[in-house]
XYZ file of C-alpha atoms in Angstrom:
501
model
C 49.608 125.015 61.015
C 50.071 128.555 62.221
C 47.205 130.560 63.611
C 47.407 133.452 61.181
C 48.583 135.906 63.785
C 52.070 136.830 65.015
C 54.983 134.417 65.444
C 54.956 132.291 68.614
C 56.099 128.927 69.935
C 53.677 126.135 69.037
C 53.701 122.709 70.680
C 52.709 119.638 68.654
C 52.249 116.016 69.760
C 52.308 112.939 67.528
C 51.268 109.867 69.505
C 50.725 106.398 68.085
C 51.226 102.759 68.977
C 50.480 99.154 68.104
C 48.333 96.951 70.329
C 47.339 94.140 67.931
C 49.835 91.761 66.301
C 48.416 89.330 63.733
C 51.485 87.107 63.699
C 52.191 86.958 67.449
C 50.721 84.726 70.151
C 47.739 85.944 72.207
C 49.916 86.602 75.240
C 52.035 88.988 73.131
C 49.143 91.324 72.343
C 49.347 94.772 74.016
C 45.875 96.096 74.917
C 47.593 98.456 77.380
C 48.919 100.547 74.465
C 45.529 102.193 74.107
C 45.640 103.251 77.775
C 49.232 104.471 77.382
C 48.239 106.706 74.482
C 45.231 108.136 76.306
C 47.393 108.919 79.338
C 50.195 110.557 77.335
C 47.848 112.577 75.117
C 45.864 113.847 78.087
C 49.043 114.709 79.989
C 50.714 116.690 77.207
C 47.640 118.464 75.833
C 46.081 119.380 79.190
C 49.133 120.215 81.283
C 51.619 121.455 78.690
C 49.490 122.984 75.940
C 50.336 120.547 73.145
C 48.127 120.222 70.083
C 47.794 116.640 68.918
C 48.298 116.127 65.170
C 48.259 113.115 62.812
C 45.532 111.568 64.928
C 44.723 109.093 62.143
C 47.944 107.189 62.986
C 46.776 106.555 66.586
C 46.310 102.765 67.031
C 47.881 100.123 64.750
C 49.400 102.420 62.089
C 50.823 100.867 58.928
C 54.565 100.641 58.253
C 54.645 103.135 55.371
C 52.062 105.486 56.884
C 54.162 106.666 59.825
C 57.224 108.121 58.037
C 55.213 109.341 55.031
C 52.529 111.208 56.964
C 55.113 112.612 59.372
C 57.217 113.862 56.437
C 54.180 115.446 54.761
C 53.114 117.138 57.984
C 56.592 118.624 58.484
C 56.260 120.388 55.127
C 53.001 122.114 56.079
C 54.113 125.553 57.287
C 56.230 124.354 60.210
C 58.297 127.178 61.675
C 61.697 127.454 63.306
C 60.051 128.033 66.698
C 57.924 124.854 66.710
C 58.400 122.144 69.354
C 57.417 118.527 68.579
C 57.090 115.358 70.677
C 56.810 112.012 68.851
C 55.632 109.202 71.172
C 55.439 105.555 70.116
C 54.285 102.613 72.256
C 54.385 98.924 71.326
C 56.732 96.009 70.780
C 60.312 96.733 69.750
C 63.117 94.383 68.840
C 66.829 94.751 68.176
C 68.249 92.471 65.467
C 71.887 91.732 66.254
C 74.145 93.085 63.530
C 71.237 95.044 62.045
C 69.167 97.672 63.880
C 66.227 98.357 66.196
C 62.735 97.891 64.774
C 59.202 98.847 65.786
C 56.923 95.840 65.368
C 53.610 96.663 63.700
C 50.270 94.915 63.281
C 51.332 93.052 60.100
C 54.944 92.391 61.134
C 56.129 88.837 60.486
C 58.600 87.852 63.256
C 60.525 85.805 60.659
C 60.793 88.808 58.316
C 61.319 91.697 60.715
C 63.711 93.573 58.427
C 61.090 93.599 55.674
C 57.823 93.945 57.630
C 58.718 96.089 60.668
C 59.606 99.795 60.769
C 63.205 100.740 61.442
C 63.217 103.133 64.406
C 65.772 105.191 62.511
C 63.088 105.881 59.884
C 61.239 108.066 62.399
C 63.983 110.670 62.111
C 64.664 110.527 58.346
C 61.853 113.012 57.493
C 63.833 115.704 59.333
C 66.435 115.477 56.562
C 64.044 116.735 53.861
C 64.290 120.231 52.424
C 62.162 122.886 54.084
C 61.864 121.293 57.538
C 61.998 124.153 60.037
C 61.219 122.980 63.553
C 63.301 124.000 66.575
C 63.311 120.869 68.739
C 61.910 117.350 68.624
C 61.721 114.708 71.351
C 61.247 111.050 70.391
C 59.826 108.983 73.256
C 60.226 105.293 72.416
C 58.200 103.146 74.803
C 59.219 99.668 73.590
C 61.516 96.807 74.556
C 65.231 97.330 73.842
C 64.336 100.944 73.072
C 67.749 102.336 74.006
C 69.141 100.816 70.812
C 66.455 102.583 68.806
C 67.165 105.845 70.603
C 70.884 105.481 69.913
C 70.177 104.965 66.203
C 67.932 108.034 66.104
C 70.600 110.119 67.803
C 73.400 108.746 65.607
C 71.466 109.432 62.401
C 70.550 112.944 63.554
C 74.161 113.751 64.446
C 75.780 112.202 61.390
C 73.322 113.141 58.668
C 71.005 115.959 59.698
C 73.635 117.924 61.609
C 76.099 117.954 58.707
C 73.453 118.571 56.073
C 71.711 121.429 57.866
C 74.783 123.179 59.268
C 75.430 125.036 56.030
C 71.834 125.492 54.954
C 69.338 125.956 57.739
C 68.996 126.381 61.467
C 70.000 123.224 63.328
C 67.332 121.017 64.924
C 67.817 119.758 68.483
C 66.911 116.050 68.492
C 66.226 114.477 71.904
C 65.307 110.871 72.653
C 63.912 109.195 75.740
C 64.060 105.399 75.710
C 61.788 103.531 78.111
C 64.479 100.916 78.837
C 68.080 99.959 78.102
C 69.360 97.909 75.177
C 68.781 94.443 76.686
C 65.777 95.210 78.883
C 62.092 94.563 78.375
C 59.697 97.455 78.887
C 56.889 96.440 81.254
C 53.366 97.328 80.140
C 52.259 100.863 81.151
C 55.084 101.276 83.691
C 56.876 104.069 81.856
C 53.783 106.112 80.900
C 52.291 105.884 84.405
C 55.508 106.890 86.179
C 56.161 109.670 83.625
C 52.737 111.197 84.338
C 53.367 111.148 88.105
C 56.836 112.703 87.746
C 55.634 115.522 85.485
C 52.782 116.294 87.865
C 55.274 116.650 90.730
C 57.525 118.905 88.653
C 54.626 121.188 87.676
C 53.777 121.712 91.336
C 57.318 122.155 92.648
C 59.641 123.398 89.893
C 60.752 127.026 89.963
C 62.283 126.866 86.498
C 60.523 127.849 83.311
C 61.146 124.461 81.706
C 61.632 120.931 83.015
C 64.659 119.353 81.341
C 64.326 115.836 79.861
C 67.410 114.798 81.853
C 65.748 115.780 85.142
C 62.602 113.907 84.163
C 64.509 110.730 83.313
C 66.358 110.877 86.638
C 63.110 111.127 88.609
C 61.406 108.430 86.520
C 64.246 106.009 87.276
C 63.929 106.797 90.992
C 60.206 106.005 90.944
C 60.317 102.748 88.963
C 60.107 99.888 91.510
C 63.263 97.844 92.087
C 61.284 94.741 91.196
C 61.083 95.997 87.611
C 64.581 96.196 86.046
C 63.826 99.005 83.619
C 66.141 102.047 83.246
C 64.977 105.060 81.234
C 67.646 106.818 79.132
C 67.885 110.326 77.610
C 70.069 111.332 74.632
C 70.561 114.610 72.741
C 72.144 115.739 69.497
C 72.053 119.077 67.710
C 71.499 122.468 69.300
C 72.533 122.870 72.939
C 69.777 125.405 73.651
C 67.372 124.933 76.571
C 64.962 122.057 75.946
C 61.464 123.565 75.872
C 59.357 120.412 75.667
C 57.941 120.752 79.171
C 56.992 124.357 80.008
C 56.045 124.665 83.654
C 52.487 125.844 84.235
C 51.540 128.183 85.743
C 54.682 130.191 84.976
C 52.234 132.614 83.465
C 54.518 135.333 82.189
C 56.090 132.884 79.752
C 53.029 130.807 79.025
C 50.834 133.839 78.335
C 53.317 135.121 75.766
C 53.308 131.750 74.057
C 49.545 131.147 74.316
C 48.354 134.755 73.943
C 47.805 134.794 70.191
C 46.323 131.308 70.028
C 43.784 132.123 72.754
C 43.029 135.520 71.222
C 42.331 133.794 67.914
C 39.890 131.450 69.689
C 37.976 134.420 71.098
C 37.990 136.124 67.693
C 36.468 133.047 66.052
C 33.722 132.950 68.681
C 32.945 136.653 68.209
C 32.806 136.232 64.418
C 29.830 133.868 64.770
C 27.696 136.941 65.582
C 29.959 139.644 64.165
C 27.606 142.615 63.891
C 26.238 142.128 67.398
C 29.679 141.676 68.944
C 31.082 144.730 67.167
C 28.393 146.727 68.944
C 29.252 145.120 72.278
C 33.017 145.513 71.968
C 32.862 149.134 70.882
C 30.687 149.953 73.865
C 33.284 148.208 76.039
C 36.049 150.346 74.526
C 33.981 153.482 74.981
C 33.195 152.688 78.601
C 36.764 151.612 79.383
C 38.246 154.843 78.007
C 40.593 152.924 75.726
C 41.510 155.416 73.026
C 42.182 152.976 70.196
C 40.275 153.274 66.946
C 36.762 151.852 67.081
C 36.071 148.829 64.923
C 33.792 148.144 61.960
C 34.758 144.690 60.649
C 36.431 141.397 61.542
C 39.928 142.569 60.548
C 39.695 145.598 62.830
C 38.249 143.347 65.545
C 41.258 141.037 65.245
C 43.702 143.921 65.670
C 41.774 145.338 68.621
C 41.740 141.998 70.450
C 45.489 141.672 69.914
C 45.967 145.124 71.449
C 43.849 144.179 74.453
C 45.800 140.936 74.877
C 48.996 142.983 75.184
C 47.676 145.128 78.019
C 48.882 144.185 81.515
C 46.790 142.850 84.379
C 46.112 145.746 86.773
C 44.528 145.152 90.194
C 43.251 141.758 89.066
C 41.683 143.021 85.826
C 42.832 141.549 82.493
C 41.439 143.809 79.706
C 40.992 140.959 77.208
C 39.052 138.804 79.683
C 37.059 141.871 80.734
C 36.140 142.474 77.083
C 34.942 138.880 76.729
C 32.925 139.198 79.945
C 31.345 142.449 78.724
C 30.121 140.641 75.597
C 28.971 137.626 77.623
C 26.990 139.914 79.934
C 25.288 141.568 76.972
C 24.425 138.183 75.458
C 22.937 137.014 78.768
C 20.557 139.968 78.739
C 19.403 139.198 75.205
C 19.129 135.403 75.110
C 20.302 133.043 77.855
C 20.163 130.082 75.455
C 22.816 131.538 73.136
C 25.624 128.899 72.922
C 28.236 131.667 72.759
C 27.606 132.378 76.452
C 28.937 128.970 77.506
C 31.692 129.086 74.880
C 33.019 132.414 76.195
C 32.811 131.164 79.779
C 34.817 128.048 78.844
C 37.370 130.248 77.064
C 37.722 132.396 80.194
C 38.411 129.340 82.354
C 41.254 128.343 80.019
C 42.740 131.821 79.767
C 42.666 132.773 83.441
C 45.405 130.297 84.408
C 47.819 131.996 82.009
C 47.223 135.537 83.292
C 49.265 136.122 86.406
C 47.325 137.928 89.178
C 44.097 138.016 87.146
C 40.969 137.427 89.261
C 37.969 136.157 87.281
C 35.451 136.870 90.063
C 36.727 140.429 90.341
C 36.593 140.873 86.562
C 32.995 139.643 86.414
C 31.872 141.902 89.268
C 33.678 144.901 87.804
C 32.149 144.361 84.365
C 28.664 143.868 85.786
C 28.850 147.138 87.724
C 30.412 149.014 84.802
C 27.702 147.827 82.419
C 24.908 148.974 84.718
C 26.532 152.392 85.160
C 27.118 152.706 81.430
C 23.483 151.890 80.620
C 22.232 154.340 83.218
C 24.438 157.150 81.948
C 23.668 156.556 78.270
C 19.906 156.256 78.803
C 19.747 159.301 81.064
C 21.755 161.746 79.003
C 21.274 163.450 75.666
C 24.011 162.303 73.318
C 25.536 164.419 70.586
C 27.984 163.261 67.961
C 30.099 166.204 66.886
C 31.847 165.930 63.519
C 34.246 168.678 62.480
C 35.556 168.675 58.922
C 37.975 171.494 58.199
C 39.660 172.167 54.875
C 43.445 171.921 54.996
C 45.231 175.262 54.639
C 48.862 176.027 53.895
C 49.639 177.246 57.397
C 53.341 176.428 57.206
C 54.024 179.045 54.539
C 51.135 181.297 55.569
C 49.939 181.553 51.948
C 46.270 180.888 52.682
C 46.261 178.297 49.929
C 43.437 175.737 50.206
C 44.357 172.085 49.693
C 42.069 169.249 48.570
C 42.514 167.413 51.853
C 40.609 167.884 55.115
C 41.148 167.438 58.847
C 38.618 165.412 60.841
C 37.784 165.630 64.530
C 34.913 163.543 65.854
C 33.729 163.365 69.476
C 30.774 161.906 71.336
C 29.423 164.337 73.932
C 27.110 163.918 76.894
C 25.080 167.054 77.442
C 25.786 167.429 81.174
C 29.549 167.029 80.833
C 32.154 169.429 79.536
C 34.414 166.667 78.266
C 33.578 164.186 75.496
C 32.502 160.700 76.515
C 34.514 159.235 73.660
C 36.871 160.455 70.971
C 36.537 158.675 67.635
C 39.043 160.704 65.595
C 41.509 163.381 66.609
C 42.761 165.639 63.815
C 42.838 162.823 61.278
C 43.830 163.834 57.743
C 41.415 162.656 55.049
C 40.809 163.048 51.319
C 37.179 163.923 50.619
C 37.116 165.379 47.128
C 36.053 162.271 45.273
C 33.431 161.257 47.831
C 31.809 164.221 49.451
C 30.888 165.824 46.131
C 29.594 162.583 44.631
C 26.065 161.263 44.329
C 24.560 160.673 47.804
C 23.753 157.020 47.069
C 27.425 156.215 46.543
C 28.512 158.093 49.648
C 30.444 155.965 52.139
C 32.586 158.379 54.117
C 29.928 159.824 56.423
C 28.265 156.429 56.679
C 31.399 154.993 58.242
C 31.637 157.874 60.690
C 28.081 157.306 61.856
C 28.585 153.547 62.079
C 31.554 154.068 64.383
C 29.343 155.950 66.791
C 26.378 153.596 66.494
C 28.551 150.522 66.978
C 29.596 151.757 70.395
C 26.177 152.569 71.853
C 23.311 150.425 73.156
C 20.333 149.860 70.890
C 17.548 152.463 70.781
C 19.771 155.296 72.010
C 18.840 158.668 70.528
C 21.763 160.374 68.871
C 21.977 163.921 67.527
C 24.462 164.793 64.800
C 26.276 168.124 64.883
C 28.400 168.649 61.794
C 30.855 171.479 61.155
C 32.145 171.636 57.579
C 32.672 174.010 54.610
C 29.253 173.996 52.929
C 30.713 175.043 49.584
C 32.222 171.608 49.048
C 28.767 169.964 49.084
C 26.680 169.548 45.953
C 23.806 167.908 47.848
C 22.073 168.646 51.176
C 23.968 166.799 53.878
C 20.855 165.360 55.480
C 20.076 163.575 52.186
C 23.342 161.652 52.197
C 22.700 157.927 52.210
C 24.232 155.259 54.406
C 23.577 151.558 54.650
C 21.793 150.215 57.717
C 21.523 146.451 57.412
C 20.312 145.841 53.854
C 18.514 149.197 53.559
C 19.822 152.585 52.490
C 18.800 155.412 54.820
C 19.346 159.151 54.702
C 21.042 160.899 57.614
C 18.101 163.243 58.019
C 15.636 160.343 58.225
C 17.570 158.522 60.952
C 19.034 161.386 62.994
C 18.412 165.020 63.887
C 21.180 166.800 61.925
C 22.538 170.230 62.843
C 24.895 171.777 60.293
C 27.172 174.641 61.264
């Protein structure tokens, strides 16, 4: 359920309902349930960033399926920061002296206690060991739903609260009932008014979250007087701020909560053409003067994207979006039919609303100009990769003793400039004994150094190698050292002019 990256708030929606009733008259069927679900799912996923789960429940779920699948889902890596909304739409009935039930497709009206689902059973899965969500909101869009909401709240307070207080973090359980205990819920009234109210709040609210109590108050104001239907909100458990309805675009908060999820999406797109995108992204880093380590594989790519996602927006430029645009620009030059071009563009349109003050047009223009300047400079100049390998000496005690470790400095120089274009390693300490004296075919150390440089430059760029190192540590000529290029092994001397000093 997590995204494999750092901890963050995740929003999950479970939405289901019953529209067909085999044992009820034709005028008791509820075709509007399908519309209600579509409206609610679209509202929560589009405007509030919810991910819909348990989609197989959807329309006409079975009695045993709902609590079982919900309980199983809660065991699948849920975390103490997760927020859940459980929405149900359909017929509901309160049996005097018994409890509130959700009527299902196979429910027999003469055997409701045996063939319908007790509304209380929606909350029982929270009582299982290992459930670790922060908050859950049950929205019960049925007749007499206040009684069901009361039972949910009572069970949560009396059972879950006591049980969890000594063992685990408490869960805040909220309920919104579409009508009071003795009222009938009119078809689609609640879902339609709820959507309108939330839209107004998103445009006008200055708070980070819209509280369920505020929503219920506004919904009741908007329901026509001709429809006697009062919506009710209840809460038990933690008194912390209800986070079910984050206001967008409060981008400082929403970016922190969506940052890692959206970064993971970009990573997955880049991994479809990993080798090509490593080349593109390293050239972006080189051109942007970011001094982080250059990247050689998908794990390093993941870390680099996370670093870029943490950088602030400056003068309209978001570094992560700029990186994606740099890659998109390179792909456009190579093959306009590449599906990754549209995928990255769609990703940008989703991300931009979360990045306060970011300007996509400005980012695209800036990247386009930077790419042209970068190409011109690289193609015009003579490039030299300078690698300095110096044996480590005991300078602290001034003994002159030679250690088995080495210091590495590696810079990319442009001939006409007195400063390096890029710095790949600055006084990095390395152990070379086992590698640099070994058979050239098994050599990997220098291969990785060269790959770091090659992965940051456009194709067909000529690169000279200038290597400073103690010759006595080598058993083989340096230019004969092998490195892997694609599926082929190549020698340094075959691929590059090598100058050894």
